[in-house]
Short mmCIF file of C-alpha atoms in Angstrom, two decimals:
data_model
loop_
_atom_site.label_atom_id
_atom_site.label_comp_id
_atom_site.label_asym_id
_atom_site.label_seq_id
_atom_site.Cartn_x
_atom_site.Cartn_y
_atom_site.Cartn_z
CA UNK A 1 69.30 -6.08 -10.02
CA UNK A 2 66.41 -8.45 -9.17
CA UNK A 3 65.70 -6.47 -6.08
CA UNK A 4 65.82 -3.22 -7.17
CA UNK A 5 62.98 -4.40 -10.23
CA UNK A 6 60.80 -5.76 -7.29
CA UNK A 7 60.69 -2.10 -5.73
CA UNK A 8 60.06 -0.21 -8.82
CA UNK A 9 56.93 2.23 -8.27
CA UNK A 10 53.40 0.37 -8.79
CA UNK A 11 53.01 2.48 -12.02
CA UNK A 12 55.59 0.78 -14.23
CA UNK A 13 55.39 -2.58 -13.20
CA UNK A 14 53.55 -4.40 -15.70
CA UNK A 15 49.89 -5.09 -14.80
CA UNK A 16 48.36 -8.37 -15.61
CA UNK A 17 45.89 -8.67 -18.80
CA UNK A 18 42.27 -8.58 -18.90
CA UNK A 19 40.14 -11.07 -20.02
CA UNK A 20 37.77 -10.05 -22.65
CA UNK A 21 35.17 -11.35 -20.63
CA UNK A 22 36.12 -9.22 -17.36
CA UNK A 23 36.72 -5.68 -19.87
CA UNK A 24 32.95 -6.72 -20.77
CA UNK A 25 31.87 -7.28 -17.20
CA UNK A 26 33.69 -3.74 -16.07
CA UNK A 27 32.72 -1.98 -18.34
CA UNK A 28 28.17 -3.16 -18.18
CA UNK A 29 29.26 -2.36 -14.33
CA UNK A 30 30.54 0.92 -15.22
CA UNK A 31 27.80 1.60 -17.73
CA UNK A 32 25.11 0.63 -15.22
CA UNK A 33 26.23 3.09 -12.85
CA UNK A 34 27.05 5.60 -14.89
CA UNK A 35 23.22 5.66 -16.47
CA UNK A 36 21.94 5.62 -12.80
CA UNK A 37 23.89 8.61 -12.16
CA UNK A 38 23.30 10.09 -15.20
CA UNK A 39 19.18 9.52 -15.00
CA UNK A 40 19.15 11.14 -11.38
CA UNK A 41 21.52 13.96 -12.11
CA UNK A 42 19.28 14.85 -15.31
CA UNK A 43 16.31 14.43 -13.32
CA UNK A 44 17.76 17.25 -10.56
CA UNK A 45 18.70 19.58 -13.53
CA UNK A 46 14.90 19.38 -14.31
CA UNK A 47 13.54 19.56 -11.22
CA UNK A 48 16.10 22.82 -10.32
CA UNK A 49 13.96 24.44 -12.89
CA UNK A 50 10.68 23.66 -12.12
CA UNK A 51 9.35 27.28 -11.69
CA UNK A 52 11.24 28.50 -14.60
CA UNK A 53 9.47 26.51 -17.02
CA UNK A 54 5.66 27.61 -18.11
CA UNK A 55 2.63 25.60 -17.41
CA UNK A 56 2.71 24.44 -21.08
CA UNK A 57 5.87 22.90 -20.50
CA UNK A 58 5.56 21.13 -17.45
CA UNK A 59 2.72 19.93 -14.94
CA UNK A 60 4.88 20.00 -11.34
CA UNK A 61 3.61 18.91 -8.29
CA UNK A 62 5.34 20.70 -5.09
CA UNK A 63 8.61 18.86 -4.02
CA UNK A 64 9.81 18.22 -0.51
CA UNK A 65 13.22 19.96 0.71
CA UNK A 66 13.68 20.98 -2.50
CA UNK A 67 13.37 18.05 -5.15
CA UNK A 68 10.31 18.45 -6.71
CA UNK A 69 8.89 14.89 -7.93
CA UNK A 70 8.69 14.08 -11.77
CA UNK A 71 5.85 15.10 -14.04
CA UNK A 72 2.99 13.73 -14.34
CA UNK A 73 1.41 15.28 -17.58
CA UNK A 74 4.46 13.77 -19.63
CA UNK A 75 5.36 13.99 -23.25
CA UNK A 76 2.92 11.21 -23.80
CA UNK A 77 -0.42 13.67 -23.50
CA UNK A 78 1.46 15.80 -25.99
CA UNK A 79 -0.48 15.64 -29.00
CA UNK A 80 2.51 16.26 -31.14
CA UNK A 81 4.51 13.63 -30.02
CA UNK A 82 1.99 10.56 -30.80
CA UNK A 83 -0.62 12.61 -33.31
CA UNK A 84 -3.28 10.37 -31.91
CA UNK A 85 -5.61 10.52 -29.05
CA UNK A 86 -7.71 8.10 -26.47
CA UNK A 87 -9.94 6.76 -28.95
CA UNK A 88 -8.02 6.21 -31.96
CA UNK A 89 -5.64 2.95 -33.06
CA UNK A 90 -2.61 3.00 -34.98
CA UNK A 91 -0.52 0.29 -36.17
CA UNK A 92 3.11 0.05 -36.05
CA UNK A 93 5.77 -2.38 -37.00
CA UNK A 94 6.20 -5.76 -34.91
CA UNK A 95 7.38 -9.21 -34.65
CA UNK A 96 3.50 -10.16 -34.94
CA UNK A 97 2.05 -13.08 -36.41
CA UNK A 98 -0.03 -10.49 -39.31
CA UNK A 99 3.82 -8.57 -39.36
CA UNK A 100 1.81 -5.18 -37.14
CA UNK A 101 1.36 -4.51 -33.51
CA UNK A 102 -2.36 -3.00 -32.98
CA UNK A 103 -1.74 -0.07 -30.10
CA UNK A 104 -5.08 1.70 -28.65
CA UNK A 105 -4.91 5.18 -26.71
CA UNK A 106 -6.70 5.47 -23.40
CA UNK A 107 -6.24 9.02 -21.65
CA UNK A 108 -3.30 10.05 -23.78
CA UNK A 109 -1.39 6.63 -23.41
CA UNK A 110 -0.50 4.00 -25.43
CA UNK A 111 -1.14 0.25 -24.76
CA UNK A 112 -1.62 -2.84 -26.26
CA UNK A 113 -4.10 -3.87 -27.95
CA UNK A 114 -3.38 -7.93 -28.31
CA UNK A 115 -6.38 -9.97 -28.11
CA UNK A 116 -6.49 -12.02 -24.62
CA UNK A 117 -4.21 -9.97 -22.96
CA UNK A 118 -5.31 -8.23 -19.68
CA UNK A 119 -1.85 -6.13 -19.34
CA UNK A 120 -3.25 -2.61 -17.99
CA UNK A 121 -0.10 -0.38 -17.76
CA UNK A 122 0.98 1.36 -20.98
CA UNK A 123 3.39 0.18 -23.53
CA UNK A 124 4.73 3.79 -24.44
CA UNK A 125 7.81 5.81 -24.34
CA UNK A 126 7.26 6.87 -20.88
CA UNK A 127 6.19 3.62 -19.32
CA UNK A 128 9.59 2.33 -21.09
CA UNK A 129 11.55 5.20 -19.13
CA UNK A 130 9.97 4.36 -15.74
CA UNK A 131 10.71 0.27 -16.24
CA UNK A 132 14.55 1.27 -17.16
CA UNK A 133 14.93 3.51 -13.79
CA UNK A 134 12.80 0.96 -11.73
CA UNK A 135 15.27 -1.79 -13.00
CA UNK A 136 18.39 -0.44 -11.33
CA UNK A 137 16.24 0.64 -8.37
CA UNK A 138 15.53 -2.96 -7.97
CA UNK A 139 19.19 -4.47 -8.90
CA UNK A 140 20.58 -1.82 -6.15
CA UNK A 141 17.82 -3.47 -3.74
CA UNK A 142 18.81 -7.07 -4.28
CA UNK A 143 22.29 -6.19 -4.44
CA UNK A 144 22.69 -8.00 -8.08
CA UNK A 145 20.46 -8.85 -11.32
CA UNK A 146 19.08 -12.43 -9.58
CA UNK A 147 18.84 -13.51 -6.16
CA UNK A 148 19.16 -17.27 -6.98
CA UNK A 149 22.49 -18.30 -7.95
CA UNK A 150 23.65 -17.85 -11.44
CA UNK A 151 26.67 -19.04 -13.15
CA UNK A 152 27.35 -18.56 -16.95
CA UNK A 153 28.65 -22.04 -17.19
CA UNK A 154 25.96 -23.85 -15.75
CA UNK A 155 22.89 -21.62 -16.74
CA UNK A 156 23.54 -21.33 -20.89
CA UNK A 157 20.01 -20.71 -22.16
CA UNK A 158 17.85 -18.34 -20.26
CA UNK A 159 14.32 -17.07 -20.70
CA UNK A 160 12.97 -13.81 -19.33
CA UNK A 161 9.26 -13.48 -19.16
CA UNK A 162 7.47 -10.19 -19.54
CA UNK A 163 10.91 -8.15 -20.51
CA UNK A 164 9.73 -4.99 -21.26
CA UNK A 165 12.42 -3.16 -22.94
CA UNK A 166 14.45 -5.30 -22.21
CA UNK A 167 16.77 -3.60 -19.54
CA UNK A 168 17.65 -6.85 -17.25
CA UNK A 169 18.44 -9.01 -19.99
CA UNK A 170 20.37 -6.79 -22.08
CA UNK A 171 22.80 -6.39 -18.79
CA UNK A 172 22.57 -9.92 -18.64
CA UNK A 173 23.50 -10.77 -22.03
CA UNK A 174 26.17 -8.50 -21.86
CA UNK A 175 27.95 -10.04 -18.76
CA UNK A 176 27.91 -13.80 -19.53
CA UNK A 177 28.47 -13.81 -23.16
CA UNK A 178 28.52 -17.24 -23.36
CA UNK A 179 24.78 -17.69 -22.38
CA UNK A 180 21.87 -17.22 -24.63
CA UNK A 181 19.19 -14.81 -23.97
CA UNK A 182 15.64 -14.94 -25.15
CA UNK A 183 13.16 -12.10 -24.04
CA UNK A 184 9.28 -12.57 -24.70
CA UNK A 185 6.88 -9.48 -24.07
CA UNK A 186 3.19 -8.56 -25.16
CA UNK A 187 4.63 -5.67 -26.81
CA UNK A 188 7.76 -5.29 -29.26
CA UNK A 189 9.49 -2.36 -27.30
CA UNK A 190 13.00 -3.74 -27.21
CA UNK A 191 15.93 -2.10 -28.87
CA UNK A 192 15.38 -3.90 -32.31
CA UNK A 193 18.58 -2.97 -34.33
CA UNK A 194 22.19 -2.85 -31.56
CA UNK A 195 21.50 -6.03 -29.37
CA UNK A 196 24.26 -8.43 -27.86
CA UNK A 197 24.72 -11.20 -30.46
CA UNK A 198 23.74 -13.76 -28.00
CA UNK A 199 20.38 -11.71 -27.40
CA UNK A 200 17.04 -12.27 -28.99
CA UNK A 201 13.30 -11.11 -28.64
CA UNK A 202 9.97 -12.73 -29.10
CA UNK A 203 6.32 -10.92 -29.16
CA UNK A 204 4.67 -13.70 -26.62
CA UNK A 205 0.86 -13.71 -24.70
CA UNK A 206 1.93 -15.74 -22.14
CA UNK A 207 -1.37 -16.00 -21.16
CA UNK A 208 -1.99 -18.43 -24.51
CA UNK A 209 1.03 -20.57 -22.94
CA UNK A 210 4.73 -20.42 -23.59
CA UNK A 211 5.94 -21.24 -27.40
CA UNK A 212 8.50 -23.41 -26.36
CA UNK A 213 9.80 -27.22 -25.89
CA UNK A 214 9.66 -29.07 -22.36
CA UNK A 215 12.93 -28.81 -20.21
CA UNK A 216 14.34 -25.82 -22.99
CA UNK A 217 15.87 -23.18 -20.28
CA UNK A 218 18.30 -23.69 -18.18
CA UNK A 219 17.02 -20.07 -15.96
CA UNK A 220 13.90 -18.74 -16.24
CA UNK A 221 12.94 -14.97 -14.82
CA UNK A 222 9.79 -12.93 -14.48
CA UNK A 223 8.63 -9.92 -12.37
CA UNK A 224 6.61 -7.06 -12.18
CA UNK A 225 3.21 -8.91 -13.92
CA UNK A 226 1.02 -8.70 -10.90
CA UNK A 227 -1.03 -6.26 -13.69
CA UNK A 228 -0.53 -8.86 -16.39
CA UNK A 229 -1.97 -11.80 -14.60
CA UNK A 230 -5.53 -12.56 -13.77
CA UNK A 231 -5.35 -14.07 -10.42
CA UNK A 232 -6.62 -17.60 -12.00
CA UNK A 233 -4.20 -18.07 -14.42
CA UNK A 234 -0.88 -17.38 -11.67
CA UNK A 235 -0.85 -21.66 -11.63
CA UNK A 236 -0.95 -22.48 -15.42
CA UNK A 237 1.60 -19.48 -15.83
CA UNK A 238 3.85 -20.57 -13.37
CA UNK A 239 3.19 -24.14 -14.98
CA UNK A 240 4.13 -23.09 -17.83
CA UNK A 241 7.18 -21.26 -16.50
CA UNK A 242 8.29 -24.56 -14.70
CA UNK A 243 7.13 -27.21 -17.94
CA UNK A 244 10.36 -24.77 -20.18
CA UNK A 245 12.53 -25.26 -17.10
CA UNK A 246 15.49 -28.07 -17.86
CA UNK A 247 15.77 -30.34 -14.45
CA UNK A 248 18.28 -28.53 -12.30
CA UNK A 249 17.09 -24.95 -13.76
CA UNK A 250 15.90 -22.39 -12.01
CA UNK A 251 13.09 -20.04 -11.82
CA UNK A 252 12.61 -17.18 -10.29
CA UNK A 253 9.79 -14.49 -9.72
CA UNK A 254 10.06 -11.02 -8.57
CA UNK A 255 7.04 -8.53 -7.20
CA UNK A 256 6.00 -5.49 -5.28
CA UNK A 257 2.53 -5.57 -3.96
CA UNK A 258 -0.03 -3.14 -4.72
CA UNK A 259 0.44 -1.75 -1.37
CA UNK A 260 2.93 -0.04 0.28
CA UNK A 261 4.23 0.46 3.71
CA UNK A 262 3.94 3.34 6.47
CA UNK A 263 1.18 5.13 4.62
CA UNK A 264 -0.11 8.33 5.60
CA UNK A 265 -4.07 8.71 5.04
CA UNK A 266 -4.50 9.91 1.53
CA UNK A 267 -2.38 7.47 0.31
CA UNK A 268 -4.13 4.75 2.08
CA UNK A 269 -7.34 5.52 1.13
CA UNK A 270 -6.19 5.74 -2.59
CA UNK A 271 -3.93 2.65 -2.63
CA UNK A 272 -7.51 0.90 -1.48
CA UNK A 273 -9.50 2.17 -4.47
CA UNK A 274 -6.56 0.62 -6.53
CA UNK A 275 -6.86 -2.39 -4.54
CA UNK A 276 -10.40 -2.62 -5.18
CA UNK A 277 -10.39 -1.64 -9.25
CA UNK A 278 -7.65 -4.27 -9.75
CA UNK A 279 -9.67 -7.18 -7.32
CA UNK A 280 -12.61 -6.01 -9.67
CA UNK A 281 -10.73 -6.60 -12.99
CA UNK A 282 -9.64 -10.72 -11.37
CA UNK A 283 -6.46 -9.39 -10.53
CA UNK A 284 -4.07 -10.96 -6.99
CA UNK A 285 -3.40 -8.21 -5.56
CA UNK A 286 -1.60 -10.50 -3.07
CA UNK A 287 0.43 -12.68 -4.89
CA UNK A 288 3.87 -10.91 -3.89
CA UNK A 289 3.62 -12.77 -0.86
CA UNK A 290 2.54 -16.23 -2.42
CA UNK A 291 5.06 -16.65 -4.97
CA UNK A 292 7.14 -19.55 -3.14
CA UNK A 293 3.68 -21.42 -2.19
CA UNK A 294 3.57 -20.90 -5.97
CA UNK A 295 6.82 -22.42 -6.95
CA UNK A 296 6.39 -25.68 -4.40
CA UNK A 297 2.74 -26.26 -5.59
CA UNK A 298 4.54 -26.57 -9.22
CA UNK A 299 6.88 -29.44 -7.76
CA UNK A 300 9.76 -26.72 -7.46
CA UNK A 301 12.49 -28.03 -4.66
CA UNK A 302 14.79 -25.72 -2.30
CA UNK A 303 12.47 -22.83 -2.88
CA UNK A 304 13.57 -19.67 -1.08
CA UNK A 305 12.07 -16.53 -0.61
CA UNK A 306 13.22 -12.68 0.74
CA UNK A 307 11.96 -9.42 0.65
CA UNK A 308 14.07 -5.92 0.15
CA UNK A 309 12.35 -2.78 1.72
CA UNK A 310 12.70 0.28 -0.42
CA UNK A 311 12.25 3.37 0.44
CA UNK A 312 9.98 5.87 -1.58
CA UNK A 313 11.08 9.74 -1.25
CA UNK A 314 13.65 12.15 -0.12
CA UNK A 315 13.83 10.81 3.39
CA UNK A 316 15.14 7.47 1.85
CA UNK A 317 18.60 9.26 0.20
CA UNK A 318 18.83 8.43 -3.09
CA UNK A 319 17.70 5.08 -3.53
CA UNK A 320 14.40 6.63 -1.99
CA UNK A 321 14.38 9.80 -4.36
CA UNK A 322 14.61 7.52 -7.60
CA UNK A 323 12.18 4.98 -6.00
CA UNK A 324 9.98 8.24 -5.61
CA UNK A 325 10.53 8.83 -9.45
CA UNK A 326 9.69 5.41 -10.28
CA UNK A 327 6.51 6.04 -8.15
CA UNK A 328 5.74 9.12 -10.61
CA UNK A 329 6.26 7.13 -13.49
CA UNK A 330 3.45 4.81 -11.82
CA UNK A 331 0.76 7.24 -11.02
CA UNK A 332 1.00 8.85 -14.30
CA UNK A 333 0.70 4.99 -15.83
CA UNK A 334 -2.14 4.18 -13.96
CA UNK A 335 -3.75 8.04 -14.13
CA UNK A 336 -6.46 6.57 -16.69
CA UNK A 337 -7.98 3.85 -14.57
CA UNK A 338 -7.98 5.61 -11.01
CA UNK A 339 -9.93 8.28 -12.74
CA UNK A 340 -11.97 5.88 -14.58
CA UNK A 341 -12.72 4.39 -11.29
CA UNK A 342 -13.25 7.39 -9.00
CA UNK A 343 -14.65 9.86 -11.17
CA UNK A 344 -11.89 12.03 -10.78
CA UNK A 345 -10.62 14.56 -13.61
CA UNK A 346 -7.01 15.63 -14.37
CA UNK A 347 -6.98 18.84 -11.84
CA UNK A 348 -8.55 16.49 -8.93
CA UNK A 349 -6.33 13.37 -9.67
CA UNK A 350 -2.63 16.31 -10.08
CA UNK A 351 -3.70 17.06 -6.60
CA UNK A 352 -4.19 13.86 -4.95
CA UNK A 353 -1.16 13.07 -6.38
CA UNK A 354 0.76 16.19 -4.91
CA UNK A 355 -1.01 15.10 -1.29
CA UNK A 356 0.58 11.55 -1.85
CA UNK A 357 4.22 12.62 -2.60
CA UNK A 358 3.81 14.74 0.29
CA UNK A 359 2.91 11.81 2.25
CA UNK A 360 5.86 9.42 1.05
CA UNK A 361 8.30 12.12 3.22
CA UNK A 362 6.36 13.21 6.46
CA UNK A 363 5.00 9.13 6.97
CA UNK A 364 8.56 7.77 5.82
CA UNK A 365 6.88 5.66 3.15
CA UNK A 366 8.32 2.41 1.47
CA UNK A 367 7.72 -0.76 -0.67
CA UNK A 368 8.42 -4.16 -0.10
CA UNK A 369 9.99 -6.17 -2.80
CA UNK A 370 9.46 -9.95 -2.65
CA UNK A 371 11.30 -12.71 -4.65
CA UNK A 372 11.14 -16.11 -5.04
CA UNK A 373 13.21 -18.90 -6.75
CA UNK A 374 13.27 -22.76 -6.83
CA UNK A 375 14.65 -25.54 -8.67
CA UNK A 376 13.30 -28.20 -10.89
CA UNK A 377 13.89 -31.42 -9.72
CA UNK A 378 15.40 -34.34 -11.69
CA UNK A 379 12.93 -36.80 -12.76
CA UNK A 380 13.73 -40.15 -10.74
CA UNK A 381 13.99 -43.46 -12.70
CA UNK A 382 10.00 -44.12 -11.63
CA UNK A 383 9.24 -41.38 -13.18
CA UNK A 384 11.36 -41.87 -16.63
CA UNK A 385 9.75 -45.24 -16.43
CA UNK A 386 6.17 -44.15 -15.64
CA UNK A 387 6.69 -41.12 -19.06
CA UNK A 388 8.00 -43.79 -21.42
CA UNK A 389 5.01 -45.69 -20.86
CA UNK A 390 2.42 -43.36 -21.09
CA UNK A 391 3.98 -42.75 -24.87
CA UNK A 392 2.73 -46.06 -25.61
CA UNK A 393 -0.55 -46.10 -27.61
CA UNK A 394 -1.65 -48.76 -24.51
CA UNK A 395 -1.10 -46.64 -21.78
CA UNK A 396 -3.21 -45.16 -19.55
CA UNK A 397 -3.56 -41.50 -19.71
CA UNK A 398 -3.71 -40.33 -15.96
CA UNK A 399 -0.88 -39.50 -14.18
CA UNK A 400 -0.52 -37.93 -10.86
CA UNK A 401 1.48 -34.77 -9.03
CA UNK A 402 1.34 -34.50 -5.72
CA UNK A 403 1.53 -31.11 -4.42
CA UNK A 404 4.58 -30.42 -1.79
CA UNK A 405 3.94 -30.14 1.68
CA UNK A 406 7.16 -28.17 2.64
CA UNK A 407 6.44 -25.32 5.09
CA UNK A 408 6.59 -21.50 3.72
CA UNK A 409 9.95 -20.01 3.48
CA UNK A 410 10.78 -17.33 5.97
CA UNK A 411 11.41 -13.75 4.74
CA UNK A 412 14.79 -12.80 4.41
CA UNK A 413 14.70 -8.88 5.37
CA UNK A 414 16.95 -6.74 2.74
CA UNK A 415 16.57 -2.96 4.57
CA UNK A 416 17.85 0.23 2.37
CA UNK A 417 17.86 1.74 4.92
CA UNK A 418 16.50 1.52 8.31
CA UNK A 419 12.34 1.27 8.41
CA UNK A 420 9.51 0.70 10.34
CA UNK A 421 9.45 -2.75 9.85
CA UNK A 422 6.75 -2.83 12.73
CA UNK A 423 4.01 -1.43 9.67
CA UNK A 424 4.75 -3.86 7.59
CA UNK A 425 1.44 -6.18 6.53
#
């Protein structure tokens, strides 16, 4: 009898339970991929019916092989959709210290209009779109939602600067339910009424410093604010970033440089007019590849750094198609302030862009990713001894912090897939 029960067919022996916790983790897996799929098999729908749509529909630019790349007059220049135009401000409901959120329009797109803040991408329903797709872009890049080690048992209270919508850490909070989540943006354009329980948002200017306790986080994450930062500030923020971080946390920083890789000559020479409008407005157009020197100049130990290359088009499979839809999204963001810069109108800037796309398939284009992470050391008994004293009302006030003289990190190449690695700079 006990034999023939071990050979019964797979299908009715009895399969062992689930954790709640790993139904959760499925099923955010499942979800993720699903949306992925979803997003690019929406976006081929649209693009199968480019020429069957009229110009007041859509503004296409030509597509390689087929796909036609998104649109870059969007439902954000539709003057139905927001009611307002370049010059006017609205308010809207926020977290806020006066209870609104002021919003300006620049070229049909809506930003932020928070004094002190240098943020110069839009904060709109379209920009929102773009960071969603661009997060599982970059997730399928690193091959996870962190490249340092994380483990819900260890890391309990995580921060996650500049969240956006709030993509990474609602994924996050979903997985390790057992860790609490706090996301801090310029804008309020997270999902404000179905959130995981152990989820929260805060409207922040990081740029004013961080509203919280020493040593309060036990992970800290940021990327994707190389248009938030003025290059000056990258050491306080990071500072700041490190000052929240308990002893043993983490931090890590994630960015794509202004630049790309393997460009042909159109996109070069507009990529350098970026370059130049964004050195103009005190932006580091270079910190990408300076975030570990970053992290070890803050007193960060076993810093580590790699890079994923990402490929932008058709050429690239799919990972390259939606990394070319992400690069839509971009252009159409930063439409305003290339035009601003060049002179350009709409008709001259639609076909620079159609030259570009074209580009990102015959030159095999791609983007580097960098990241960075580190840990905060524990203080030593000195230094316990040297920080009681310097509570003292006798004490003297200077203290020292010797930068680290640790050598750079070597890159860690992450290829999807195979590039000319011999263009990168």
């Amino acid at each position: 009898m006990g034999s023939s029960q071990s050979s019964l067919p797979g299908r009715l022996q009895k399969k062992p339970k689930m954790t709640q916790q790993e139904l959760q983790r499925q099923y955010q897996r499942n979800l993720s991929e699903q949306q992925l799929a979803e997003h690019f098999s929406a976006r081929q729908a649209l693009e199968s019916n480019t020429f069957t749509r009229g110009p007041q529909d859509f503004k296409q630019i030509p597509g390689i092989n087929g796909h036609a790349p998104s649109v870059i007059a969007s439902t954000a220049n539709n003057e139905s959709f927001y009611h307002q135009r370049a010059t006017t401000t609205v308010h809207s409901a926020s977290n806020g210290k006066n209870g609104r959120q002021n919003y300006r329009w620049f070229d049909g797109r809506r930003y932020h209009n928070t004094e002190g803040a240098v943020y110069m991408l839009p904060n709109d329903i379209d920009e929102m779109d773009r960071l969603h797709l661009q997060h599982y872009v970059i997730r399928h890049a690193f091959g996870g939602n962190t490249r340092a080690k994380f483990d819900g048992k260890i890391h309990k209270d995580v921060l996650d600067v500049g969240c956006g919508p709030g993509t990474w850490i609602l994924e996050m909070s979903t997985e390790y339910t057992e860790t609490n989540f706090t996301g801090i943006d310029i804008s309020a354009v997270w999902p404000t009424e179905i959130r995981p329980r152990n989820c929260r948002f805060q409207v922040v200017n990081a740029l004013q410093g961080l509203p919280f306790e020493d040593n309060t986080f036990d992970f800290v994450y940021q990327r994707f604010m190389i248009f938030a930062y003025p290059a000056k500030d990258w050491p306080f923020i990071i500072q700041e970033l490190v000052r929240v971080t308990k002893p043993g946390g983490t931090v890590e920083l994630t960015e794509i440089p202004i630049l790309s890789n393997a460009n042909g000559p159109e996109l070069a020479k507009i990529l350098e007019v970026l370059e130049q409008f964004c050195i103009s407005k005190g932006f580091d157009t270079k910190v990408a590849k300076k975030m570990d020197i970053l992290l070890r100049d803050a007193g960060l130990d076993e810093v580590k750094a790699c890079h994923a290359s990402i490929p932008i088009g058709a050429w690239g499979a799919k990972v390259g198609q939606l990394m070319r839809e992400n690069s839509a999204g971009l252009w159409s963001s930063l439409r305003g302030w290339i035009k601003e810069s060049t002179g350009m109108n709409d008709a001259q800037y639609e076909a620079m862009v159609k030259r570009v796309f074209i580009e990102y398939e015959t030159h095999k284009c791609y983007a580097n990713c960098y990241c960075a992470w580190g840990v905060k050391p524990q203080p030593s008994e000195q230094q316990t001894a040297t920080q009681a004293a310097l509570t003292t009302p006798t004490s003297a006030s200077e203290s020292s912090h010797p930068a680290s003289l640790i050598s750079s990190q070597a890159d860690i190449g992450l290829s999807l897939p195979t590039v000319n690695h011999a263009a990168v700079v």
